[in-house]
Coordinates of C-alpha atoms in Angstrom, one line a residue:
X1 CA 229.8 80.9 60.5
X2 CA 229.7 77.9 62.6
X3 CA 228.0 74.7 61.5
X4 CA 225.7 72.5 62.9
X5 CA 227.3 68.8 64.1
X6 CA 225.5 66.2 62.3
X7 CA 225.3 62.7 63.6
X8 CA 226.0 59.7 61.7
X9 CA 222.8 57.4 61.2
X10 CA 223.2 53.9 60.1
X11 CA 220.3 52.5 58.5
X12 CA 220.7 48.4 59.1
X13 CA 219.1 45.6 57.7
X14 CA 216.7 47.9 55.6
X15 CA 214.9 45.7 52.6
X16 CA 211.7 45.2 50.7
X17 CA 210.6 42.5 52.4
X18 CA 207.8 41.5 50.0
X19 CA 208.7 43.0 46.5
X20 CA 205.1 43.2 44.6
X21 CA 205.8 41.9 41.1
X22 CA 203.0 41.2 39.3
X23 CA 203.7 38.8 37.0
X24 CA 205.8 36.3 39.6
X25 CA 202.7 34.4 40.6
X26 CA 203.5 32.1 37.4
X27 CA 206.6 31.1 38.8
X28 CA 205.4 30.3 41.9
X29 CA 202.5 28.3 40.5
X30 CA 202.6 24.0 39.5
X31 CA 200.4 24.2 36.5
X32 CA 198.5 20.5 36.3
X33 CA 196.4 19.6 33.7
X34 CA 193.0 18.6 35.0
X35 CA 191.0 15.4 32.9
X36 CA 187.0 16.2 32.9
X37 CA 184.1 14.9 31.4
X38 CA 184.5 18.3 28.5
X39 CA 188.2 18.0 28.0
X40 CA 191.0 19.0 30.3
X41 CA 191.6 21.7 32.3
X42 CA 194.5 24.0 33.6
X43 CA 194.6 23.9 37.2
X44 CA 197.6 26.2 38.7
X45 CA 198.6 25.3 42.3
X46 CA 200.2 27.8 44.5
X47 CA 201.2 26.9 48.0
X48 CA 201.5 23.8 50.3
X49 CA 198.7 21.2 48.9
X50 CA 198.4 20.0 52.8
X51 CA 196.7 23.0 53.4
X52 CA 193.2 24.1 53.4
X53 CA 192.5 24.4 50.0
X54 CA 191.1 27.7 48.2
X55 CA 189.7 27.5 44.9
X56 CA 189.9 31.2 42.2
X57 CA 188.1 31.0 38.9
X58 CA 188.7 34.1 37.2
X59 CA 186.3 36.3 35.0
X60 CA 185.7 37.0 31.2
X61 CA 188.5 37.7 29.2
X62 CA 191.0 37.1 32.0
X63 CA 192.8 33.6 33.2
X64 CA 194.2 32.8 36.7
X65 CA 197.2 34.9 35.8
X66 CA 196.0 38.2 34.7
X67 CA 193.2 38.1 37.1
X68 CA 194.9 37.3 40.3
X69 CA 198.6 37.8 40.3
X70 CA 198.4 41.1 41.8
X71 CA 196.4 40.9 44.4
X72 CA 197.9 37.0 45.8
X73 CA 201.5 39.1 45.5
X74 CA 199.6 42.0 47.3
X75 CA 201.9 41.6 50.7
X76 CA 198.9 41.1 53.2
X77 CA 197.4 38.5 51.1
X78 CA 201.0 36.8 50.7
X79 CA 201.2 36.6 54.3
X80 CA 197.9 34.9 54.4
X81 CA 198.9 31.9 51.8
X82 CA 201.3 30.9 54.6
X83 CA 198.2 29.0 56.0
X84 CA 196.2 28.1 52.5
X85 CA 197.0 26.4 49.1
X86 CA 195.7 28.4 46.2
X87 CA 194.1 26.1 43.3
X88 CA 193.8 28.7 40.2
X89 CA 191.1 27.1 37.7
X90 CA 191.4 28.4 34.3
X91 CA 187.9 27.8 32.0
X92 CA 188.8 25.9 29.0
X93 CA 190.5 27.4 26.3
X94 CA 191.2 30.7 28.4
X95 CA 195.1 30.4 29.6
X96 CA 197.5 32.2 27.3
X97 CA 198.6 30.8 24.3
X98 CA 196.4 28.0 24.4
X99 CA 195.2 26.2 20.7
X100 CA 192.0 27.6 19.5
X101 CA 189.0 25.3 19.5
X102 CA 187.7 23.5 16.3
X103 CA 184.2 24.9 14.7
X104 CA 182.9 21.2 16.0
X105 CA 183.7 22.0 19.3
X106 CA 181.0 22.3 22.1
X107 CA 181.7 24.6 25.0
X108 CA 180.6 23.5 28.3
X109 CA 177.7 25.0 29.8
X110 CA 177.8 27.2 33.2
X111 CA 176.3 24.3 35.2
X112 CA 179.1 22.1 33.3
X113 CA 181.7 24.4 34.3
X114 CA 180.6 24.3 38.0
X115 CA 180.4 20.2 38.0
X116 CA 184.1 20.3 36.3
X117 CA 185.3 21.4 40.2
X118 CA 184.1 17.5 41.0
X119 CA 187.3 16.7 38.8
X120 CA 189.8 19.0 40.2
X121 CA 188.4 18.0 44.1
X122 CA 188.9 14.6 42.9
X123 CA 192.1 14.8 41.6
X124 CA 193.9 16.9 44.2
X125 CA 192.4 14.8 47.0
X126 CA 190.4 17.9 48.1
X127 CA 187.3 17.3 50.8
X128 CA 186.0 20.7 50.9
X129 CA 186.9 23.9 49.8
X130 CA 187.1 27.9 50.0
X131 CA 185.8 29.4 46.7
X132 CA 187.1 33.4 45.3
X133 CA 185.6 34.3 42.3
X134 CA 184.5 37.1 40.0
X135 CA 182.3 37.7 37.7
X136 CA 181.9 34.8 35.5
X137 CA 184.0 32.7 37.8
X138 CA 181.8 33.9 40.8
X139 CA 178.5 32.7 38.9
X140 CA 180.3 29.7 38.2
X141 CA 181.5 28.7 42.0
X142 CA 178.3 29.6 43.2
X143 CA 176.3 27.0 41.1
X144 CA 178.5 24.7 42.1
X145 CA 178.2 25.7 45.8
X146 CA 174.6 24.8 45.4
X147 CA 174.6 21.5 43.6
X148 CA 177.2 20.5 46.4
X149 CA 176.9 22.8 49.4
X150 CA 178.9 20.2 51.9
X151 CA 181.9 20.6 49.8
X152 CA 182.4 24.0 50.1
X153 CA 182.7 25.8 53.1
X154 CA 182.7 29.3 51.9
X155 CA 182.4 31.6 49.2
X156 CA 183.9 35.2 48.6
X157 CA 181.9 36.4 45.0
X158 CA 182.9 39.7 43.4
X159 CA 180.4 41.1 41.3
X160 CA 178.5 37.8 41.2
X161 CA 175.0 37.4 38.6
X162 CA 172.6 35.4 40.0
X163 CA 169.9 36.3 37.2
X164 CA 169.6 35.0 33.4
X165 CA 171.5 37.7 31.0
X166 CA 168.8 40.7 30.2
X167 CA 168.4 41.4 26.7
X168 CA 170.6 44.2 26.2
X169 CA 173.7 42.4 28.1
X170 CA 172.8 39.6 25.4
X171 CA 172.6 41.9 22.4
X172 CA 175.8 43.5 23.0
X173 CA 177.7 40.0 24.3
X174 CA 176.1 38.6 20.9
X175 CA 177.6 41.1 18.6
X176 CA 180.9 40.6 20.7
X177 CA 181.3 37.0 20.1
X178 CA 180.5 37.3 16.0
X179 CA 183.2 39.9 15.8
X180 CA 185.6 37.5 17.9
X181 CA 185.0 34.7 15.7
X182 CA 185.2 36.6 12.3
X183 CA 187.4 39.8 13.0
X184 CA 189.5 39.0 16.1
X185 CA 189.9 41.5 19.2
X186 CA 188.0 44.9 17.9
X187 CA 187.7 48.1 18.8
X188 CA 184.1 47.7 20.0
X189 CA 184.7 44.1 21.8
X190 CA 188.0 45.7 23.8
X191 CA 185.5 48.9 24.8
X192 CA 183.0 46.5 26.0
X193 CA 185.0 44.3 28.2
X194 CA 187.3 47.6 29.6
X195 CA 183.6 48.8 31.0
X196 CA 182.7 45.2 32.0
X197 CA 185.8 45.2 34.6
X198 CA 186.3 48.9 34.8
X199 CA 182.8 50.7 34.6
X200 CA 182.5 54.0 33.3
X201 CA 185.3 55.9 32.1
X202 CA 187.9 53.6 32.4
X203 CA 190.7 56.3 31.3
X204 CA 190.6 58.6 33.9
X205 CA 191.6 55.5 36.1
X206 CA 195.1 54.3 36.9
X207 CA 196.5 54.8 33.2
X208 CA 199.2 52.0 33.6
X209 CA 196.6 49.6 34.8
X210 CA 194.1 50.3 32.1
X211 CA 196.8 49.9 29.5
X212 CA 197.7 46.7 31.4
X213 CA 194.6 45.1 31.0
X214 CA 194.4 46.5 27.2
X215 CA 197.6 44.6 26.2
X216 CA 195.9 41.7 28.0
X217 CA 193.0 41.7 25.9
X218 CA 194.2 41.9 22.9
X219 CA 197.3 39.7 22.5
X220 CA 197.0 37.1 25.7
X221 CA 193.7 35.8 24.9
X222 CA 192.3 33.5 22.2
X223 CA 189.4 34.9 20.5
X224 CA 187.7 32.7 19.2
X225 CA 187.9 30.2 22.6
X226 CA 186.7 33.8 24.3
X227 CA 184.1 33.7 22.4
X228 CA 183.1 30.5 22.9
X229 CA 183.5 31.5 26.7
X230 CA 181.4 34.5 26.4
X231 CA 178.6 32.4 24.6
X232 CA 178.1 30.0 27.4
X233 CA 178.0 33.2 29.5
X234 CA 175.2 35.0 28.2
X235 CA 172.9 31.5 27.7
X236 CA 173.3 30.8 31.4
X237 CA 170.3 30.4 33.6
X238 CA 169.2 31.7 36.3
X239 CA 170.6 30.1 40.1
X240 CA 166.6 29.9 41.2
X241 CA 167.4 30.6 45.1
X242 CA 165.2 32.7 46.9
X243 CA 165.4 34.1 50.5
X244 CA 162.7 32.3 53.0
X245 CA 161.4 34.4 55.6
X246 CA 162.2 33.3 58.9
X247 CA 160.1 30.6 60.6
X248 CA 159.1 29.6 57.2
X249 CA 160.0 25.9 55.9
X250 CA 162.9 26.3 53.1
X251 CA 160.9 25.5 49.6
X252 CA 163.6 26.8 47.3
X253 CA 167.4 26.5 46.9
X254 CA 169.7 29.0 48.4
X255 CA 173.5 28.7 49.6
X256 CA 174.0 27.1 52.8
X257 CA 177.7 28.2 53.5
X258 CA 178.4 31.7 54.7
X259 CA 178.9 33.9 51.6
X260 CA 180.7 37.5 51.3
X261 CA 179.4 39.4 48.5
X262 CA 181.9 42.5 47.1
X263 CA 181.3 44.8 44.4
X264 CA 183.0 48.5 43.7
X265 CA 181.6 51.9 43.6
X266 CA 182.3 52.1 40.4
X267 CA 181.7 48.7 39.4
X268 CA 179.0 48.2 36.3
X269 CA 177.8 45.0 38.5
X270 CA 176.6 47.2 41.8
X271 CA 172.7 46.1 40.6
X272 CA 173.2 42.5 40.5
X273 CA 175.4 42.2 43.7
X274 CA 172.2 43.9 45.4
X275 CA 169.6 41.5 43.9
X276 CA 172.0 38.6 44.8
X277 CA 172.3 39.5 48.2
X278 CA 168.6 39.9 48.5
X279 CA 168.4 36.1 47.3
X280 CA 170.8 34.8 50.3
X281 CA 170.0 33.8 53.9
X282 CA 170.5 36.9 55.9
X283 CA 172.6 35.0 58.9
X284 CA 175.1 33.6 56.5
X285 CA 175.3 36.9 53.8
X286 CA 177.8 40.0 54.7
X287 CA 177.6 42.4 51.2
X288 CA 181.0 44.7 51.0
X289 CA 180.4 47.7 48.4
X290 CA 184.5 49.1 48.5
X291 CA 184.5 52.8 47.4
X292 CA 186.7 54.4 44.7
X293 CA 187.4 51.3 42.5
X294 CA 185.7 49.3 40.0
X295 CA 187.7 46.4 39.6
X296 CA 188.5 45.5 43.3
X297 CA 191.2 43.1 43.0
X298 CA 193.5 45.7 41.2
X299 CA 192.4 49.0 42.8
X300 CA 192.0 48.5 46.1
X301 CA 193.4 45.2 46.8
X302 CA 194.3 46.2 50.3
X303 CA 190.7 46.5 51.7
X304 CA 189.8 43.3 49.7
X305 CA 192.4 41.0 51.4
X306 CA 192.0 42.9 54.8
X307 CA 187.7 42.3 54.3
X308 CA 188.9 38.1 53.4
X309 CA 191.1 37.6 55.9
X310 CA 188.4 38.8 58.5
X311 CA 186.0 36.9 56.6
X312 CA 188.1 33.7 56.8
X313 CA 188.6 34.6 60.7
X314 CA 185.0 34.9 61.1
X315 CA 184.9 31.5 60.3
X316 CA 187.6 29.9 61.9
X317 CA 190.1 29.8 59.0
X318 CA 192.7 32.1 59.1
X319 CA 195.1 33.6 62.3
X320 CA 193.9 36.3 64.6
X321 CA 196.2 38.6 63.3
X322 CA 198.3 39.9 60.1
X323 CA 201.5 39.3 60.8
X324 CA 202.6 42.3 58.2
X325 CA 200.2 44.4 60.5
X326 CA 200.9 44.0 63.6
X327 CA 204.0 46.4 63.7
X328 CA 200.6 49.6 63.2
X329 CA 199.9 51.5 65.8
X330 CA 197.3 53.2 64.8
X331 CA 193.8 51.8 63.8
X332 CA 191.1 52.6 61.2
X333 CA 187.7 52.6 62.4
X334 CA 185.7 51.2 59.1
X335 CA 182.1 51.3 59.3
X336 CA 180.6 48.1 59.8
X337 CA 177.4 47.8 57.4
X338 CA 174.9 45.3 58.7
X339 CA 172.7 44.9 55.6
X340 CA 170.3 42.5 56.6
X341 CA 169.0 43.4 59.5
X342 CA 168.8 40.2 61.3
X343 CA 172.6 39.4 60.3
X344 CA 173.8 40.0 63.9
X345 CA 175.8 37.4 65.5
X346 CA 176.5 38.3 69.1
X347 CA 178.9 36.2 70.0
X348 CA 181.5 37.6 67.5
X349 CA 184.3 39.6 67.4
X350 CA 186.4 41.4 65.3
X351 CA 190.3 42.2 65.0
X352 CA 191.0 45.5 64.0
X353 CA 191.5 46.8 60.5
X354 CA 195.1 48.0 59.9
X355 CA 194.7 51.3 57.8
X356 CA 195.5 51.2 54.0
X357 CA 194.7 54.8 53.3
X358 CA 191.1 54.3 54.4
X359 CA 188.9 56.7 56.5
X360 CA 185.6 55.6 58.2
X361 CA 183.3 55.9 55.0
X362 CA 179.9 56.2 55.2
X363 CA 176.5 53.7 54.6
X364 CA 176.9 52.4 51.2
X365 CA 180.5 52.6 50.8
X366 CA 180.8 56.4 51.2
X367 CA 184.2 58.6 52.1
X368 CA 187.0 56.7 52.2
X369 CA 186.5 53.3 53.6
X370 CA 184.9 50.3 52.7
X371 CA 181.9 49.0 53.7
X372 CA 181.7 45.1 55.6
X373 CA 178.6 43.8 57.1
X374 CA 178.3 41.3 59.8
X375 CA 179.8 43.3 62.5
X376 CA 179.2 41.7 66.0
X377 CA 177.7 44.0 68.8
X378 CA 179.0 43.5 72.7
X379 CA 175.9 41.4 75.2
X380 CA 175.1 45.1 76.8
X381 CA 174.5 46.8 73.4
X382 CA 177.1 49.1 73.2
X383 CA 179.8 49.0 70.2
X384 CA 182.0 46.2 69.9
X385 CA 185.7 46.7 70.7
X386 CA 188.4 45.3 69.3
X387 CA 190.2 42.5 70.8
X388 CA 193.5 43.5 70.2
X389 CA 193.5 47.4 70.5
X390 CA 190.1 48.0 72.6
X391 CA 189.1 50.6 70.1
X392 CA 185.2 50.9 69.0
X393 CA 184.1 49.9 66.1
X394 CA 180.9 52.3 64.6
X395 CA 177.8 50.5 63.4
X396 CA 175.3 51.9 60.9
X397 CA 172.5 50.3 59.2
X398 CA 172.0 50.1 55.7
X399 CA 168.9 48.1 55.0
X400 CA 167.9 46.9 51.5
X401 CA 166.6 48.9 48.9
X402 CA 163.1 48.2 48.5
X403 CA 163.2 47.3 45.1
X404 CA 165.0 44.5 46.0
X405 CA 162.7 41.3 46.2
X406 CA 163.2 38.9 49.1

């Protein structure tokens, strides 16, 4: 029987260009310690420190590490550092293997945690900044965005409070820090912070991932300095801004800086991400709800950079394009959620979204997209196209729940 010829192929110059380890953003980071009014500070610095500066503070039980290494080595997000200098802030006491705190000791406040970014702007020589933050950290970069809105340009907050703790977040975070203190890292504290980052049902999520953040939990962090941490969280107050109605005069507080507001699907925080985008200023507010994850930076970290970089575009920071993109030919058409409904900015356009296993979900981060508001709408009404691939993008509203007070 005769056989088939087979042609030689000779595969040339094939490599993993960006190899995604998670743990390699220590390496790559200049840890400083940071002098404040409460006590110093670790302050890790990733990147060229003449560039524009962005500032991560990371949430509870977590440090700049375990909360961010895998989505900066996340190869889209890695491309985009070539124009940034990341300034990791760690909350006192939180980094790994750091001394626990005496009995004596007095943990700062929120609002104290906020004012310590005066110190680490002051001591890198920073004149405004870019704030990521989650959670805690988000709380805590947004009180500082109001106390100084001209030194931050703008804010991207994952699953950011802007309300006092209710009384059964502050029963159960009360009972959490007692057994920290007297018993260490138990059962019931490790169940309660897996559902604070994971949501529901936690297991029947990436298993690896889960037991990741597990092993985190109980042997990276301090207990009783998380405890401390946790304290401070639950007695913070409220951020007492208020959305005024157009043509009114501004009587209360709000954020001044454009802000993108992210939660997930799954996410525990989907409630307060709702009631703080209801607080904003429509024009300057875009609210991302990213399906099929609840903690964003580890489950869908491709959407997240993808929605930051575009964010960042929007206003003028980062390049026009991905440069680990532009080698797709094929496009993903997201749906574009304007949330408030007045959040149109005509003038604006968008690149297109480069496909990371995402369909065009529905309102409200259905299917298999995300959801980004803020979308920009051609002069004659039709859908926007894309600059780079003339390809519409689809526009649906998803207006506020009324529940939601403005």
């Amino acid at each position: 029987m005769p056989v088939d010829p087979m042609d030689d192929i000779e595969l040339r110059s094939v490599q993993l260009q960006y190899p995604n380890q998670r743990g390699s953003i220590v390496g790559q980071c200049d840890l400083r310690r940071v002098p404040t009014d409460k006590g110093d500070i670790l302050v890790a610095v990733q990147g060229d420190t003449t560039k524009p500066a962005i500032v991560t503070y990371h949430d509870l039980g977590l440090n700049y590490a375990s909360s961010f290494a895998g989505f900066f080595n996340f190869p889209s997000m890695r491309s985009l550092l070539d124009n940034f200098c990341v300034y990791h802030v760690n909350a006192p006491g939180q980094e790994e293997g750091a001394p626990t705190f005496p009995e004596e000791y007095v943990y700062p406040t929120f609002d104290e945690l906020g004012a310590q970014m005066l110190f680490v702007m002051s001591h890198f020589n920073l004149k405004s900044i870019i704030g990521l933050g989650v959670g805690a950290g988000a709380n805590i970069l947004a009180r500082f965005a109001l106390a100084n809105p001209d030194k931050v340009g703008a804010l991207c907050l994952i699953n950011c409070s802007s309300t006092q703790a209710g009384w059964i977040e502050w029963g159960y975070q009360l009972l959490n820090t007692r057994n920290l203190r007297s018993k260490g890292m138990t059962q019931g504290v490790l169940d309660y912070l897996m559902w604070h980052h994971f949501g529901r049902n936690p297991e029947e999520r990436n298993l690896d991932l889960v037991q990741l953040y597990k092993s985190n939990f109980e042997r990276s962090i301090n207990p009783v300095n998380l405890a401390m941490l946790i304290d401070s969280y639950i007695k913070r107050t409220d951020l007492n801004i208020a959305r005024t109605p157009s043509g009114s005069p501004q009587t209360t507080a709000s954020l001044k800086m454009p802000v993108l507001n992210i939660t997930g699907a799954l996410s525990p925080h989907i409630d307060d991400t709702v009631t703080f985008n209801g607080r904003l200023v429509p024009e300057k507010t875009n609210w991302m709800k990213i399906s099929d994850c609840g903690l964003v930076l580890e489950e869908q970290p491709g959407k997240l950079a993808e929605a930051f970089r575009l964010f960042l575009q929007g206003e003028g920071y980062a390049p026009t394009f991905s440069p680990h993109a532009k080698n797709h030919t094929t496009t993903t058409n997201y749906n574009i959620n304007n949330v408030n409904n007045n959040n149109v900015n005509n003038n604006q356009e968008f690149d297109k979204l480069n496909g990371n296993g995402a369909g065009s979900g529905g309102g409200g981060g259905g299917g298999g997209g995300c959801v980004v508001s803020g979308a920009a709408t051609s002069d004659n009404g039709n859908l926007p196209v894309s600059a780079t691939t003339g390809a519409a993008i689809r526009i649906t509203e998803n207006p506020l729940p009324e529940n939601v007070a403005c």
